[in-house]
Coordinates of C-alpha atoms in Angstrom, one line a residue:
M15 CA -22.0 84.5 -31.9
V16 CA -20.8 84.5 -28.1
L17 CA -24.1 86.4 -27.0
V18 CA -26.7 84.8 -29.2
S19 CA -25.4 81.2 -27.9
F20 CA -27.3 82.5 -24.6
S21 CA -30.5 83.3 -26.8
I22 CA -33.4 81.6 -25.6
Q23 CA -35.6 82.5 -28.8
R24 CA -32.7 81.6 -31.1
N25 CA -31.9 78.3 -29.3
W26 CA -35.3 77.4 -28.9
Y27 CA -35.9 77.9 -32.7
R28 CA -32.8 75.8 -33.4
L29 CA -34.5 73.0 -31.3
T30 CA -37.8 72.8 -32.7
S31 CA -37.3 73.7 -36.2
R32 CA -37.0 71.1 -39.1
S33 CA -34.3 71.4 -41.9
S34 CA -35.8 71.1 -45.2
S35 CA -32.5 70.3 -47.1
E36 CA -32.1 66.9 -48.6
M37 CA -29.1 65.9 -46.4
H38 CA -30.9 66.7 -43.0
Q39 CA -33.8 64.6 -44.5
K40 CA -32.1 61.4 -45.5
L41 CA -29.9 61.5 -42.3
R42 CA -33.1 62.4 -39.9
F43 CA -33.0 59.1 -38.5
F44 CA -29.9 60.1 -36.6
Q45 CA -32.4 62.4 -34.5
A46 CA -34.1 59.4 -33.5
L47 CA -30.7 57.5 -32.6
R48 CA -29.7 60.1 -30.6
F49 CA -33.1 60.5 -28.6
L50 CA -32.6 56.9 -27.7
T51 CA -29.2 56.9 -26.8
M52 CA -29.3 59.9 -24.6
T53 CA -32.3 58.4 -22.9
L54 CA -30.3 55.3 -22.2
V55 CA -27.4 57.6 -20.7
V56 CA -30.0 59.4 -18.5
F57 CA -31.0 56.1 -17.3
G58 CA -27.5 54.7 -16.7
H59 CA -26.3 57.9 -14.7
A60 CA -29.7 57.8 -12.6
V61 CA -29.0 54.2 -11.4
L62 CA -25.3 55.3 -10.7
L63 CA -26.5 58.0 -8.3
L64 CA -29.1 55.5 -6.7
V65 CA -26.0 52.9 -6.2
I66 CA -24.1 55.6 -4.3
T67 CA -27.3 56.2 -2.0
P68 CA -26.9 54.6 1.7
T69 CA -28.4 50.9 1.6
S70 CA -28.7 48.4 4.5
H71 CA -28.4 45.8 1.7
P72 CA -25.2 46.4 -0.2
E73 CA -24.7 42.6 -0.9
K74 CA -27.8 43.0 -3.1
L75 CA -26.3 45.6 -5.4
E76 CA -23.0 43.3 -5.4
M77 CA -25.1 40.3 -6.8
L78 CA -26.5 42.5 -9.1
M79 CA -23.0 42.8 -10.7
H80 CA -23.1 38.9 -10.9
D81 CA -26.2 38.6 -12.9
I82 CA -25.5 38.4 -16.6
G83 CA -28.7 40.3 -17.4
S84 CA -27.4 43.2 -15.9
M85 CA -24.3 43.4 -17.9
I86 CA -27.0 45.6 -20.7
L87 CA -27.1 48.4 -17.7
T88 CA -23.7 47.7 -16.4
N89 CA -21.5 47.6 -19.4
G90 CA -23.8 50.5 -20.8
V91 CA -20.8 52.7 -20.7
Q92 CA -20.3 51.7 -24.5
I93 CA -23.2 53.7 -25.3
T94 CA -20.6 56.7 -25.5
Q95 CA -19.4 55.1 -28.3
T96 CA -22.4 55.7 -30.3
F97 CA -21.9 59.6 -30.0
L98 CA -18.4 59.4 -31.4
A99 CA -19.3 57.3 -34.1
M100 CA -22.2 59.6 -35.1
S101 CA -20.0 62.9 -34.7
G102 CA -17.0 61.3 -37.0
T103 CA -19.9 60.3 -39.8
L104 CA -21.5 63.9 -39.7
L105 CA -18.3 65.7 -39.5
A106 CA -17.1 63.8 -42.8
I107 CA -20.4 63.9 -44.6
Q108 CA -20.4 67.8 -43.9
F109 CA -16.8 68.4 -44.3
L110 CA -16.7 66.6 -47.9
D111 CA -20.0 68.7 -49.1
F112 CA -18.4 71.8 -48.1
A113 CA -15.1 70.7 -49.9
E114 CA -17.2 69.9 -53.1
Q115 CA -18.9 73.3 -53.1
R116 CA -15.5 74.9 -53.0
N117 CA -14.4 72.4 -55.8
G118 CA -11.5 70.6 -53.7
R119 CA -10.0 73.9 -52.9
V120 CA -9.6 73.3 -49.3
G121 CA -6.3 73.9 -47.6
F122 CA -4.7 73.1 -44.3
L123 CA -5.2 76.7 -43.1
Y124 CA -9.0 75.9 -42.7
V125 CA -8.2 73.4 -40.1
P126 CA -7.3 76.3 -37.5
M127 CA -10.3 78.2 -38.6
A128 CA -12.7 74.9 -38.0
I129 CA -11.0 74.6 -34.6
V130 CA -11.6 78.5 -33.7
I131 CA -15.4 78.0 -35.0
R132 CA -15.9 75.1 -32.9
Y133 CA -14.3 76.5 -29.5
I134 CA -16.5 79.5 -30.0
R135 CA -19.9 77.5 -30.7
L136 CA -19.1 75.2 -27.5
T137 CA -17.4 77.3 -25.0
P138 CA -19.9 80.1 -24.1
V139 CA -22.6 77.7 -22.8
Y140 CA -20.1 75.0 -21.3
A141 CA -18.0 78.1 -19.2
F142 CA -21.4 79.4 -17.9
V143 CA -22.2 75.6 -16.7
M144 CA -18.9 75.2 -15.2
L145 CA -19.5 78.8 -13.5
F146 CA -22.6 77.6 -12.0
H147 CA -21.2 74.6 -10.5
A148 CA -18.5 76.7 -8.8
T149 CA -21.1 79.3 -7.5
W150 CA -24.8 78.3 -7.1
L151 CA -25.2 74.7 -7.8
S152 CA -24.5 73.8 -4.2
K153 CA -27.3 75.5 -2.9
L154 CA -30.1 74.2 -5.1
Q155 CA -30.7 71.2 -2.6
V156 CA -29.7 70.0 0.7
G157 CA -28.8 66.7 2.3
P158 CA -25.6 65.0 3.1
L159 CA -25.3 63.4 0.0
W160 CA -25.8 66.4 -2.1
R161 CA -23.4 68.5 -0.1
W162 CA -20.7 65.8 -0.5
G163 CA -20.9 65.6 -4.3
S164 CA -21.7 69.3 -4.9
E165 CA -19.1 71.1 -2.5
T166 CA -16.6 68.9 -3.9
E167 CA -17.1 69.6 -7.5
Q168 CA -17.6 73.2 -6.6
A169 CA -14.1 73.1 -5.1
Y170 CA -12.9 71.2 -8.2
C171 CA -14.3 74.0 -10.6
R172 CA -12.6 76.6 -8.6
R173 CA -9.2 74.9 -8.9
N174 CA -9.5 73.4 -12.4
W175 CA -11.8 75.3 -14.6
W176 CA -9.1 75.9 -17.1
T177 CA -8.5 72.4 -18.3
N178 CA -12.3 72.5 -19.2
L179 CA -11.8 75.8 -21.4
L180 CA -8.6 74.1 -22.8
Y181 CA -10.4 70.8 -23.4
I182 CA -7.7 68.7 -21.8
N183 CA -9.6 68.0 -18.9
N184 CA -9.8 64.1 -20.0
Y185 CA -5.9 64.1 -19.1
V186 CA -5.0 66.9 -16.7
R187 CA -6.2 66.5 -12.8
A188 CA -9.0 63.9 -14.4
D189 CA -9.5 63.0 -11.0
Q190 CA -10.5 66.3 -9.8
P191 CA -13.1 66.7 -12.5
C192 CA -15.1 70.2 -13.0
V193 CA -18.6 68.9 -14.6
Q194 CA -17.3 65.6 -14.8
Q195 CA -19.5 64.4 -17.9
G196 CA -17.3 67.3 -19.6
W197 CA -14.4 64.7 -20.3
Y198 CA -16.8 63.8 -23.4
L199 CA -16.1 67.2 -25.0
G200 CA -12.6 67.1 -24.2
A201 CA -12.2 63.8 -26.0
E202 CA -14.4 64.8 -28.7
F203 CA -12.7 67.9 -29.3
Q204 CA -9.1 66.5 -29.4
I205 CA -10.1 63.9 -32.0
F206 CA -12.1 66.7 -34.2
I207 CA -8.8 68.1 -34.6
I208 CA -7.1 64.9 -35.9
A209 CA -9.9 63.8 -37.9
M210 CA -10.0 67.6 -39.6
I211 CA -6.6 67.1 -40.5
M212 CA -6.8 63.9 -42.1
L213 CA -10.1 65.0 -44.0
V214 CA -8.1 68.1 -45.6
T215 CA -5.5 65.7 -46.4
I216 CA -7.8 63.4 -48.0
V217 CA -9.4 66.0 -50.4
K218 CA -5.8 67.6 -51.0
F219 CA -4.4 63.8 -51.8
P220 CA -7.2 61.8 -53.3
R221 CA -4.9 59.0 -54.1
L222 CA -3.7 58.5 -50.8
K223 CA -7.3 58.3 -49.3
I224 CA -7.4 54.4 -48.8
A225 CA -3.7 54.4 -47.2
I226 CA -4.5 57.3 -44.8
L227 CA -7.6 55.6 -43.9
A228 CA -5.9 51.9 -43.5
V229 CA -3.2 53.7 -41.0
V230 CA -5.6 55.7 -39.2
L231 CA -7.7 52.9 -38.3
T232 CA -5.0 50.7 -37.7
A233 CA -3.4 52.9 -35.5
A234 CA -6.8 53.8 -33.6
Y235 CA -7.4 50.2 -32.6
T236 CA -4.0 49.0 -32.2
V237 CA -2.8 51.9 -29.6
P238 CA -5.8 51.1 -27.0
A239 CA -5.0 47.3 -27.2
I240 CA -1.1 47.9 -26.7
F241 CA -2.3 50.4 -23.6
I242 CA -4.7 47.6 -22.2
Y243 CA -1.6 45.1 -22.3
Y244 CA 1.1 47.3 -20.8
Q245 CA -1.1 48.9 -17.9
N246 CA -2.5 45.5 -16.8
L247 CA -5.9 46.4 -17.4
D248 CA -9.1 44.1 -17.8
G249 CA -10.9 43.8 -21.4
T250 CA -13.5 45.7 -19.9
F251 CA -14.7 48.6 -17.8
V252 CA -15.7 46.7 -14.7
I253 CA -17.9 48.9 -12.7
T254 CA -17.0 48.1 -8.9
L255 CA -19.5 49.6 -5.9
E256 CA -15.7 51.3 -4.7
A257 CA -15.3 53.1 -7.8
Q258 CA -19.3 53.6 -7.8
R259 CA -18.8 55.0 -4.3
Y260 CA -16.9 58.0 -5.3
I261 CA -19.1 58.5 -8.9
L262 CA -15.7 57.2 -10.4
W263 CA -13.6 60.0 -9.6
F264 CA -10.5 57.7 -8.6
D265 CA -11.4 54.5 -10.5
R266 CA -8.4 53.5 -12.3
Y267 CA -10.0 52.1 -15.4
Y268 CA -12.1 55.0 -15.6
L269 CA -9.1 57.6 -15.8
Q270 CA -7.0 55.7 -17.7
A271 CA -9.1 53.4 -20.0
Y272 CA -12.3 55.2 -20.4
I273 CA -12.1 58.8 -20.6
P274 CA -8.7 59.5 -22.4
T275 CA -8.7 60.1 -26.2
H276 CA -6.4 57.4 -27.2
V277 CA -8.9 54.8 -26.3
N278 CA -12.0 56.5 -27.7
F279 CA -10.2 57.5 -31.3
G280 CA -11.3 53.9 -33.2
N281 CA -15.0 54.3 -33.1
Y282 CA -15.0 58.4 -34.1
M283 CA -12.5 57.4 -37.0
L284 CA -14.9 54.4 -38.0
G285 CA -17.6 57.1 -38.2
V286 CA -15.5 59.1 -40.4
L287 CA -15.1 56.4 -42.4
T288 CA -18.9 55.3 -42.5
G289 CA -19.3 58.9 -43.6
L290 CA -16.8 58.7 -46.3
I291 CA -18.8 55.4 -47.7
Y292 CA -21.8 57.4 -47.2
V293 CA -20.7 60.1 -49.9
E294 CA -19.1 57.6 -52.4
L295 CA -22.2 55.9 -52.4
R296 CA -24.5 58.9 -52.8
K297 CA -22.2 59.7 -55.9
R298 CA -22.7 56.4 -57.7
S299 CA -26.7 56.8 -56.6
I300 CA -26.4 53.6 -54.8
N301 CA -29.1 53.0 -52.3
L302 CA -28.3 50.2 -49.8
A303 CA -31.6 50.1 -48.3
N304 CA -32.7 48.4 -51.4
N305 CA -30.1 45.7 -50.7
R306 CA -31.8 42.7 -49.1
T307 CA -28.8 41.3 -47.3
F308 CA -28.2 45.1 -46.0
R309 CA -31.4 45.1 -44.5
I310 CA -31.3 42.0 -42.5
V311 CA -27.8 43.5 -41.3
W312 CA -29.6 46.8 -40.3
Y313 CA -32.3 44.6 -38.5
L314 CA -30.0 42.4 -37.0
N315 CA -28.5 45.0 -35.2
F316 CA -31.1 45.5 -33.0
L317 CA -30.7 42.1 -31.5
L318 CA -26.8 41.7 -31.6
T319 CA -26.0 45.3 -30.5
P320 CA -27.6 44.4 -26.7
L321 CA -26.3 40.6 -27.1
S322 CA -22.6 42.1 -27.4
M323 CA -22.5 43.7 -23.9
L324 CA -23.0 39.9 -22.3
P325 CA -19.6 38.7 -22.8
S326 CA -18.0 41.2 -20.3
Y327 CA -20.0 39.0 -18.0
M328 CA -16.9 36.9 -17.6
F329 CA -15.0 39.7 -16.2
Y330 CA -17.1 40.3 -13.3
V331 CA -17.2 36.6 -12.0
N332 CA -13.5 35.7 -13.0
E333 CA -10.0 37.0 -12.1
F334 CA -7.9 36.5 -15.5
D335 CA -4.3 36.8 -15.4
K336 CA -2.6 40.3 -16.7
P337 CA -1.3 41.2 -18.7
S338 CA -3.1 39.3 -21.5
V339 CA -3.0 39.5 -25.0
W340 CA -6.7 38.4 -25.6
M341 CA -7.9 41.0 -23.5
A342 CA -6.1 43.3 -25.0
V343 CA -7.7 42.4 -28.5
Y344 CA -11.0 42.1 -26.8
F345 CA -11.0 45.6 -25.4
A346 CA -10.2 47.1 -28.9
V347 CA -12.7 45.3 -30.7
S348 CA -15.6 45.2 -28.1

């Protein structure tokens, strides 16, 4: 498995082939959603790199942060949550299908096996990227900004590579990141372990399903709110020019309220709940696409999702007293 992870032929086939299974056909819209969100992520990171370049008019960039229309871009950090929600949904659907094939005979010993399989699937290519960042990345281009960024990350990778391999890089030495975007893999891997334990428990004790989901979802949204309150943080990630100057490496909000697992837990679990509901509806042969109310809500999402980012504007133009209960609640539900 380790060797074929680097097979160009195999990986190209898996990237371009289309599955004929019924589940993949019904969930093929996920591919479109992934493409759209990934495009926005690439665009957002390109803008971030543009902002850190030298400019003779920094006040124009500062004023951009005070334009309500720019909140769709500036507050685009929420896009990351869609990946977590999709991961949770697909995990729940695939695991429940697996459990059904085994007539519910899935024990807790399956959890470490699933963790090992996931680790082997993710780590080889991830380790290669870290090795590349620690050695040859800085040689690809020249220039003052390139050397500053690439050589700094090179030093970080040589020093902190082990935190990535253990998938704890979003907590341990997070201000010295090796492959900075790898924080997502750390957070997602940790949540995956918790989600697997929860799903196995639900399959083994189906009568406790509602109680387990209620406790987990309540904790998933209560813990971040309490954290925001006691850490005296704003209700949203206010991206300042000073934070962008160092690519968010040392930004307090980024380190404490954006990349940690406990603040990303809720939407993943909401995705798990969505997967459980989907499987239940499929068992009952209920097709929500035929429901007029559902179709209206579905299409409204394309309007409401961008609009939901606009309220963050108030945090850019006002300095609210902290700690604040309403800001803690806003963070949890936004």
